[in-house]
mmCIF file of C-alpha atoms in Angstrom:
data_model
loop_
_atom_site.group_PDB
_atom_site.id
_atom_site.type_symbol
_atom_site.label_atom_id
_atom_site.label_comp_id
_atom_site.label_asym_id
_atom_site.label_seq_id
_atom_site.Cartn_x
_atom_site.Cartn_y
_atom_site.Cartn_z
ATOM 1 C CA UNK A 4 85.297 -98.280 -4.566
ATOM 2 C CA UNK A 5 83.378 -95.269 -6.151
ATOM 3 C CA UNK A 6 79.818 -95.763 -7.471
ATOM 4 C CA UNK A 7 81.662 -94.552 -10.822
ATOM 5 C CA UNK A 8 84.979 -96.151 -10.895
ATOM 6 C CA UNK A 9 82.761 -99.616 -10.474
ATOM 7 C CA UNK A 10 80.336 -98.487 -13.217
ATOM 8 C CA UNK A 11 83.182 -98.395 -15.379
ATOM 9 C CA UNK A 12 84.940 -101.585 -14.150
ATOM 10 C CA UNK A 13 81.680 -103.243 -14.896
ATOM 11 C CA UNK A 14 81.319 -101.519 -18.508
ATOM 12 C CA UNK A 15 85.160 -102.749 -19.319
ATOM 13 C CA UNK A 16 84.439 -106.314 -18.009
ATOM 14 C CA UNK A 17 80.973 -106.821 -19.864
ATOM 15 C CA UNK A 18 83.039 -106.049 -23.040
ATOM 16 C CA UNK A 19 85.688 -108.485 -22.216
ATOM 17 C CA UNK A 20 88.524 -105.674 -21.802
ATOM 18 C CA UNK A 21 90.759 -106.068 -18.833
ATOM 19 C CA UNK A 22 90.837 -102.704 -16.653
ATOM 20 C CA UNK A 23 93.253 -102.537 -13.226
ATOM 21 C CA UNK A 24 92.209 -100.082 -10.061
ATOM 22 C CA UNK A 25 95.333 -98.638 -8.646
ATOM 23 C CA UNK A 26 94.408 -97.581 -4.712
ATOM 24 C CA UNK A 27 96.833 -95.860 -3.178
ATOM 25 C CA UNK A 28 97.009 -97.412 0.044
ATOM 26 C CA UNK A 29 97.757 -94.777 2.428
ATOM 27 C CA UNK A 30 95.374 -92.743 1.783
ATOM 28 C CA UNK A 31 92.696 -95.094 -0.274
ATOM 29 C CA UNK A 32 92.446 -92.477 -3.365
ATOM 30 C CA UNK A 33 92.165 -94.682 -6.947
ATOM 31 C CA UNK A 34 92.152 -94.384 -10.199
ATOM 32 C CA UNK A 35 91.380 -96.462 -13.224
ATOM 33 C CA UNK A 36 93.075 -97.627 -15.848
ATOM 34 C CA UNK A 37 92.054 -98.991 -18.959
ATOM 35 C CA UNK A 38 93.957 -101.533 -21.205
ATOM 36 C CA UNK A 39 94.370 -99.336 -24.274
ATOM 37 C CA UNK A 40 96.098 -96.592 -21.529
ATOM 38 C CA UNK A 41 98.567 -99.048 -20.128
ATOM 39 C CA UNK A 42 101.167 -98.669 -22.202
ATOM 40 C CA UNK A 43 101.260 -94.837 -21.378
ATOM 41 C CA UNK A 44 101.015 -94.894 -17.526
ATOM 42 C CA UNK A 45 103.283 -94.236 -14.964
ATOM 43 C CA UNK A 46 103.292 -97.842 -14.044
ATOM 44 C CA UNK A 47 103.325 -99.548 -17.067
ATOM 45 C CA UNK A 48 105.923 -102.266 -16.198
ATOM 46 C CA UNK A 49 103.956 -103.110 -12.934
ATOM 47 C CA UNK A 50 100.724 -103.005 -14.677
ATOM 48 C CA UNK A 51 101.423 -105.193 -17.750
ATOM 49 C CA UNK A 52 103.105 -107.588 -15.176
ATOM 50 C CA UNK A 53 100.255 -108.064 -12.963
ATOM 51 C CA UNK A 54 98.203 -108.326 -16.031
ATOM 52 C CA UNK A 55 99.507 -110.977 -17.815
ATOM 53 C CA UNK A 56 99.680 -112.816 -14.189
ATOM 54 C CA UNK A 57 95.989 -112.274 -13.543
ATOM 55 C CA UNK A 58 96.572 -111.668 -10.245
ATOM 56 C CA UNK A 59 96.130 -108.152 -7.796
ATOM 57 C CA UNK A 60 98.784 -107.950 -5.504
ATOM 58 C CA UNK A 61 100.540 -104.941 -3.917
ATOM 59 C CA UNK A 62 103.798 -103.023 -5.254
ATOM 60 C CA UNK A 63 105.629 -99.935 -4.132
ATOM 61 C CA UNK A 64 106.069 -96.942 -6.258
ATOM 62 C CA UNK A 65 107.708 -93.629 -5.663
ATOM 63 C CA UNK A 66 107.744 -94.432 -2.070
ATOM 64 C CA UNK A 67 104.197 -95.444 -2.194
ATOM 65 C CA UNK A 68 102.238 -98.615 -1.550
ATOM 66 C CA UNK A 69 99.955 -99.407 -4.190
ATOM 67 C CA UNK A 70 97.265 -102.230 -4.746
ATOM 68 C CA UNK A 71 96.949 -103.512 -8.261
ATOM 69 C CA UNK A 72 93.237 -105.132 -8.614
ATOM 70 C CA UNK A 73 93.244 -106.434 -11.847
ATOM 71 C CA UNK A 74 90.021 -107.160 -13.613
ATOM 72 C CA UNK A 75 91.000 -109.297 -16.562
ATOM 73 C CA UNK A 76 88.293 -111.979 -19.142
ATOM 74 C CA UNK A 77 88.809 -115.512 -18.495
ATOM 75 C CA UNK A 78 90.470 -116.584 -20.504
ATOM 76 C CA UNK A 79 89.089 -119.047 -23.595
ATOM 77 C CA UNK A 80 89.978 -121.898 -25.814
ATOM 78 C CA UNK A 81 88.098 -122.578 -28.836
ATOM 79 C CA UNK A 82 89.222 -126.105 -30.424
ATOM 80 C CA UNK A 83 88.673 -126.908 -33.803
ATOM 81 C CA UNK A 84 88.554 -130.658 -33.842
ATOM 82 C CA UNK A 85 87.209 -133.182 -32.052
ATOM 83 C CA UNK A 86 89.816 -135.009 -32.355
ATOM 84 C CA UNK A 87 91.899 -137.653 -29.686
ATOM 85 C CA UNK A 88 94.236 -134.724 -28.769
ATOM 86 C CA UNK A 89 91.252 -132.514 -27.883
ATOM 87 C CA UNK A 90 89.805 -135.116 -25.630
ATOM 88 C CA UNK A 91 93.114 -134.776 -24.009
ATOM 89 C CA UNK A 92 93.233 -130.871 -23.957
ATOM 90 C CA UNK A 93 89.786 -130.218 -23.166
ATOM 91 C CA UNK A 94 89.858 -131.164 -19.907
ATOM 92 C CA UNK A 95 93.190 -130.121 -19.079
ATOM 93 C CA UNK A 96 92.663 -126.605 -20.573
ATOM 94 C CA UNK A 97 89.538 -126.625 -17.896
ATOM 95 C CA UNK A 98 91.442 -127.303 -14.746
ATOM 96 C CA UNK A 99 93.057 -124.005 -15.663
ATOM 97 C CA UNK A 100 89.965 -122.341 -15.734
ATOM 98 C CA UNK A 101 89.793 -121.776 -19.318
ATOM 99 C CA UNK A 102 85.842 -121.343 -21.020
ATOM 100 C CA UNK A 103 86.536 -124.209 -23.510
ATOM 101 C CA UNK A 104 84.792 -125.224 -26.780
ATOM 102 C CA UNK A 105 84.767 -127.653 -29.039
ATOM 103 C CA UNK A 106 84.083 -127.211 -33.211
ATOM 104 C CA UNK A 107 83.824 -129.797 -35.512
ATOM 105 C CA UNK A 108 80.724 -130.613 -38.022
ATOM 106 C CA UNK A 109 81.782 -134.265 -38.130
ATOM 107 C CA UNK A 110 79.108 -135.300 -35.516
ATOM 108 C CA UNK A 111 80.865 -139.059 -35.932
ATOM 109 C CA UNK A 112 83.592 -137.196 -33.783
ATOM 110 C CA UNK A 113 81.852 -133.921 -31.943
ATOM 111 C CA UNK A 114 79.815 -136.342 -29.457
ATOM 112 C CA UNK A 115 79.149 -136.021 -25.882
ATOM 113 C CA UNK A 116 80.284 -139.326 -25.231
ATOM 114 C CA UNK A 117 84.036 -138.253 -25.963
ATOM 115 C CA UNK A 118 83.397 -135.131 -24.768
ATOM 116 C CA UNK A 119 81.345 -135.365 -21.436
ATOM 117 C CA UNK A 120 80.733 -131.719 -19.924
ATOM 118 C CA UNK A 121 82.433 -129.599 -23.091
ATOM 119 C CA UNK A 122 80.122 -127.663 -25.259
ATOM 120 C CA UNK A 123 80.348 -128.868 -27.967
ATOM 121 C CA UNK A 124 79.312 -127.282 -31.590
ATOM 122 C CA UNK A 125 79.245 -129.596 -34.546
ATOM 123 C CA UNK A 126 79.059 -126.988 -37.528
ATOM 124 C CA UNK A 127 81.144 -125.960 -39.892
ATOM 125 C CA UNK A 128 83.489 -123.129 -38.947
ATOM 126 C CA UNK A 129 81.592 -120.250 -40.983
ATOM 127 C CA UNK A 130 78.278 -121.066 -39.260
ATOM 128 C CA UNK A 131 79.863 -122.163 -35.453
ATOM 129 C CA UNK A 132 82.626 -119.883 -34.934
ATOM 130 C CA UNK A 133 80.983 -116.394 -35.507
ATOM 131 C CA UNK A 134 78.423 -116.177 -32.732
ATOM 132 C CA UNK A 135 81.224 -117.484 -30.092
ATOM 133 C CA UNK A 136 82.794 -113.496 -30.392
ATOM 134 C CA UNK A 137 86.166 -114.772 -30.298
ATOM 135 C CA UNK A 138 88.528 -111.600 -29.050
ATOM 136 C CA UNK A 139 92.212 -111.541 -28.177
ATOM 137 C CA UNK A 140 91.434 -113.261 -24.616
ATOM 138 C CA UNK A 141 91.138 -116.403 -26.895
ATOM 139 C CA UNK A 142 93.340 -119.488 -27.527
ATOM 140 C CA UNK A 143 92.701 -120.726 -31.038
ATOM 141 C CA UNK A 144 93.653 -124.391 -32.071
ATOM 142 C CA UNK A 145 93.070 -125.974 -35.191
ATOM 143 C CA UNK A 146 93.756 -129.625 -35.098
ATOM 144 C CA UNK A 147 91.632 -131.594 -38.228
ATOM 145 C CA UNK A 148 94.390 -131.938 -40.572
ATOM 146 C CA UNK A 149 91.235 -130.920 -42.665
ATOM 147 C CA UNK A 150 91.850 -128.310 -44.580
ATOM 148 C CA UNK A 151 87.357 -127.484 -45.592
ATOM 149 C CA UNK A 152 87.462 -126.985 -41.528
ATOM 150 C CA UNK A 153 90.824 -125.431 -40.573
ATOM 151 C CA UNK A 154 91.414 -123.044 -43.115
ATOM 152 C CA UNK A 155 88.366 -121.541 -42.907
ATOM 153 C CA UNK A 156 88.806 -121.301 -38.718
ATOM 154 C CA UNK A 157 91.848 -120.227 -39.028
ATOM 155 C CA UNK A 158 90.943 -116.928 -41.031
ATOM 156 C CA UNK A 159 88.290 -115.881 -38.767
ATOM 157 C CA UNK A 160 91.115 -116.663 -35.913
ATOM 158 C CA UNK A 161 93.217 -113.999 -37.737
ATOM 159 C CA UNK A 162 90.081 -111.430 -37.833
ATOM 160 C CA UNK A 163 89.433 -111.731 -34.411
ATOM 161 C CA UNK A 164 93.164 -111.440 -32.436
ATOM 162 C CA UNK A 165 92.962 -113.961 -30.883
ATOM 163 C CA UNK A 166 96.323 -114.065 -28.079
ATOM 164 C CA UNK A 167 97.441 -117.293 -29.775
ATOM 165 C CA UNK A 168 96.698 -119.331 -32.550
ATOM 166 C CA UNK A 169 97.980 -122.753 -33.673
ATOM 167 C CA UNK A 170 97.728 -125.209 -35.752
ATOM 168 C CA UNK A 171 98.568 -129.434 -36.239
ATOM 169 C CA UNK A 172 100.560 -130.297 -38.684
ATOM 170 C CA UNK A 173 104.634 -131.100 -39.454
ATOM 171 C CA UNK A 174 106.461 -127.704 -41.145
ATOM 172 C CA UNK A 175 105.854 -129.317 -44.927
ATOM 173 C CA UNK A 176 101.972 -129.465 -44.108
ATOM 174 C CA UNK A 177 102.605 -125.662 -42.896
ATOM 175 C CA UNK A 178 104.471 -124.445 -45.907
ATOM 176 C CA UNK A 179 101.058 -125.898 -48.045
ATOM 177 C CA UNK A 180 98.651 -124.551 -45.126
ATOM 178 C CA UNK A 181 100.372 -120.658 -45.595
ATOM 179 C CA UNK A 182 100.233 -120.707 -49.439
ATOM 180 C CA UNK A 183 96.288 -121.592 -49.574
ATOM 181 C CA UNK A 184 95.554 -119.615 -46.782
ATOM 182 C CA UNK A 185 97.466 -116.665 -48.778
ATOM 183 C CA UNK A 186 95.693 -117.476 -51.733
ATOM 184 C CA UNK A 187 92.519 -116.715 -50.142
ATOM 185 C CA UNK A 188 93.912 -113.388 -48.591
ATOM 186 C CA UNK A 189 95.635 -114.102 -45.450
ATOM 187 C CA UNK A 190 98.751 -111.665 -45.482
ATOM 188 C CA UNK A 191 102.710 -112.997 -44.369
ATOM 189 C CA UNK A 192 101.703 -110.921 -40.965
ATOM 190 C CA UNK A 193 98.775 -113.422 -40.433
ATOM 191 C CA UNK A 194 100.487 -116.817 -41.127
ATOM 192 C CA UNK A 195 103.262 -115.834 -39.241
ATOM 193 C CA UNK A 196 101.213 -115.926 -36.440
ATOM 194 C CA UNK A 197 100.139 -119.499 -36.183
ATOM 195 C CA UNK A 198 102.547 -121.625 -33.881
ATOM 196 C CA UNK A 199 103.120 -124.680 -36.136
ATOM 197 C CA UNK A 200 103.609 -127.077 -35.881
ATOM 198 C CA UNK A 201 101.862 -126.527 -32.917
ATOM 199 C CA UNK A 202 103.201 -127.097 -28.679
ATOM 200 C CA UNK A 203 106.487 -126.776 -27.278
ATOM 201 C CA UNK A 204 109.173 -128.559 -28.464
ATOM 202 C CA UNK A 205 109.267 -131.697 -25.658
ATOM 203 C CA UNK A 206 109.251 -134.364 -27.808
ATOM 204 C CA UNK A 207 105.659 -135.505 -27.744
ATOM 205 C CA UNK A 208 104.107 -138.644 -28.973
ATOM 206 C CA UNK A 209 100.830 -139.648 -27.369
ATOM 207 C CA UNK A 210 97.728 -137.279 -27.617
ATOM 208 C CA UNK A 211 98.010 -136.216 -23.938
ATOM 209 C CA UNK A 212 101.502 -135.309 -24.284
ATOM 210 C CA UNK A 213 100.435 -133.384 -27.382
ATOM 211 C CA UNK A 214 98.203 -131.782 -25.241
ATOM 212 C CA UNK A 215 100.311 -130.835 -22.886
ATOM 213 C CA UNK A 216 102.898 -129.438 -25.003
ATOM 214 C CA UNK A 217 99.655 -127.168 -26.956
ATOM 215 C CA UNK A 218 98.790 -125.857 -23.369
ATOM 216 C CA UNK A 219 102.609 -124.833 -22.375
ATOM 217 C CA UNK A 220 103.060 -122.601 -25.307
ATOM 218 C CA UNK A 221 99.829 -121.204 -25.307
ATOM 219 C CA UNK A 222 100.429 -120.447 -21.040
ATOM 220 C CA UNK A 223 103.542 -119.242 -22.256
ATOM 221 C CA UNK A 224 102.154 -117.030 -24.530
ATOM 222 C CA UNK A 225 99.357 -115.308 -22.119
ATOM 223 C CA UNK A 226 101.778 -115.030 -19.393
ATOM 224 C CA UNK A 227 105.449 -114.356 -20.434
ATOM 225 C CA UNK A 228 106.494 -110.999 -21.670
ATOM 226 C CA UNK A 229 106.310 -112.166 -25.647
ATOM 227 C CA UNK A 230 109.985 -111.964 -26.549
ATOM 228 C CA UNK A 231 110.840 -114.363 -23.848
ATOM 229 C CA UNK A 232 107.384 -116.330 -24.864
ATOM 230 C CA UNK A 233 108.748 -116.246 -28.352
ATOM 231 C CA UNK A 234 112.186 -118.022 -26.868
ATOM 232 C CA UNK A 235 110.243 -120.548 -25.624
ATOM 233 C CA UNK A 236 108.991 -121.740 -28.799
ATOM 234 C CA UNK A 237 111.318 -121.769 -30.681
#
């Protein structure tokens, strides 16, 4: 790779923006391309593919072989809640490599007892959830049933794209969660962005099925085109 193809790899990755290196394998030329260009390249099927896969691999195009090295953030889940359903996701979240945290200012429930190796950051949302620089590589659950923590977390999810958003709570406690929410400015755009109530429809009782349900849509979401993610949850 070129001294400045990898000086702009490394720019795009410090900034947590995914960038893919197409090398022509033939003849080894390359060229970069950015996230915000996908959509307009040549390859943009193959590209947004391997992209939402994570993965390099190899393709053929116009009778070439080309190698897709995809540079893409890891990918992060910020819980809001410390709640039994979090002790469940946390962990499982982590075996699939996701940078987790935990939010919650009741310290009763954001200990490192019940959550051994997970940072943990018991403030409220306004103060906690700013310096994390949540972007659109981000999972966002809200999971208090609290309205003082989730409503707040939930409008700086909104600010900040994150990929997927959801929230606990049966459709009434929805309905009630989108009219304050509106009432302090979020627009029919924003609400209609949460997944509530929140997981795959499985039929889920315990907290670790919960969790597992919460961690299929929101795979489903980072990896399936989004109309067929947005068959799956429904």
């Amino acid at each position: 790779m070129k001294l400045e193809t990898l000086t702009q790899v490394n720019a795009e990755r410090a900034a947590r923006r995914p960038v893919i290196v197409v090398t022509d394998v033939a003849n080894g030329d390359q060229r970069l391309v950015k996230a915000k260009d996908i959509a307009t390249d040549p390859l943009s099927a193959e590209l947004s593919k391997q992209l939402r896969m994570g993965k390099s691999g190899m393709i053929e195009s116009g009778g070439k072989k080309l190698f897709l090295n995809v540079y893409a953030p890891t990918a992060r889940l910020v819980i809001v809640g410390a709640v039994h359903i979090s002790q469940a996701l946390a962990p499982l979240a982590r075996s699939l490599d996701y940078d987790v945290t935990v939010v919650d200012p009741r310290t009763a429930f954001a200990s490192p007892e019940r959550f051994p190796d997970v940072p943990l950051i018991a403030e409220w949302p306004d103060v906690a959830l700013p310096p994390l620089n949540i972007d659109h590589y981000t999972a966002f659950v809200a999971l208090t049933h609290d309205p003082k923590i989730d409503d707040p977390a939930l409008l700086h999810a909104f600010e900040r794209d994150c990929f997927y958003i959801g929230a606990l709570g049966s459709r009434k406690t929805h309905a009630k969660r989108a009219e304050r929410l509106k009432a302090q400015g979020a627009s029919d755009a924003d609400i209609a962005r949460i997944h509530a109530p929140i997981g795959l429809s499985i039929g889920a009782v315990s907290p670790s099925e919960i969790a597992v349900a919460i961690l299929a849509e929101i795979t489903a979401e980072l990896r399936l085109p989004k109309e067929t993610a947005k068959v799956q949850a429904a």
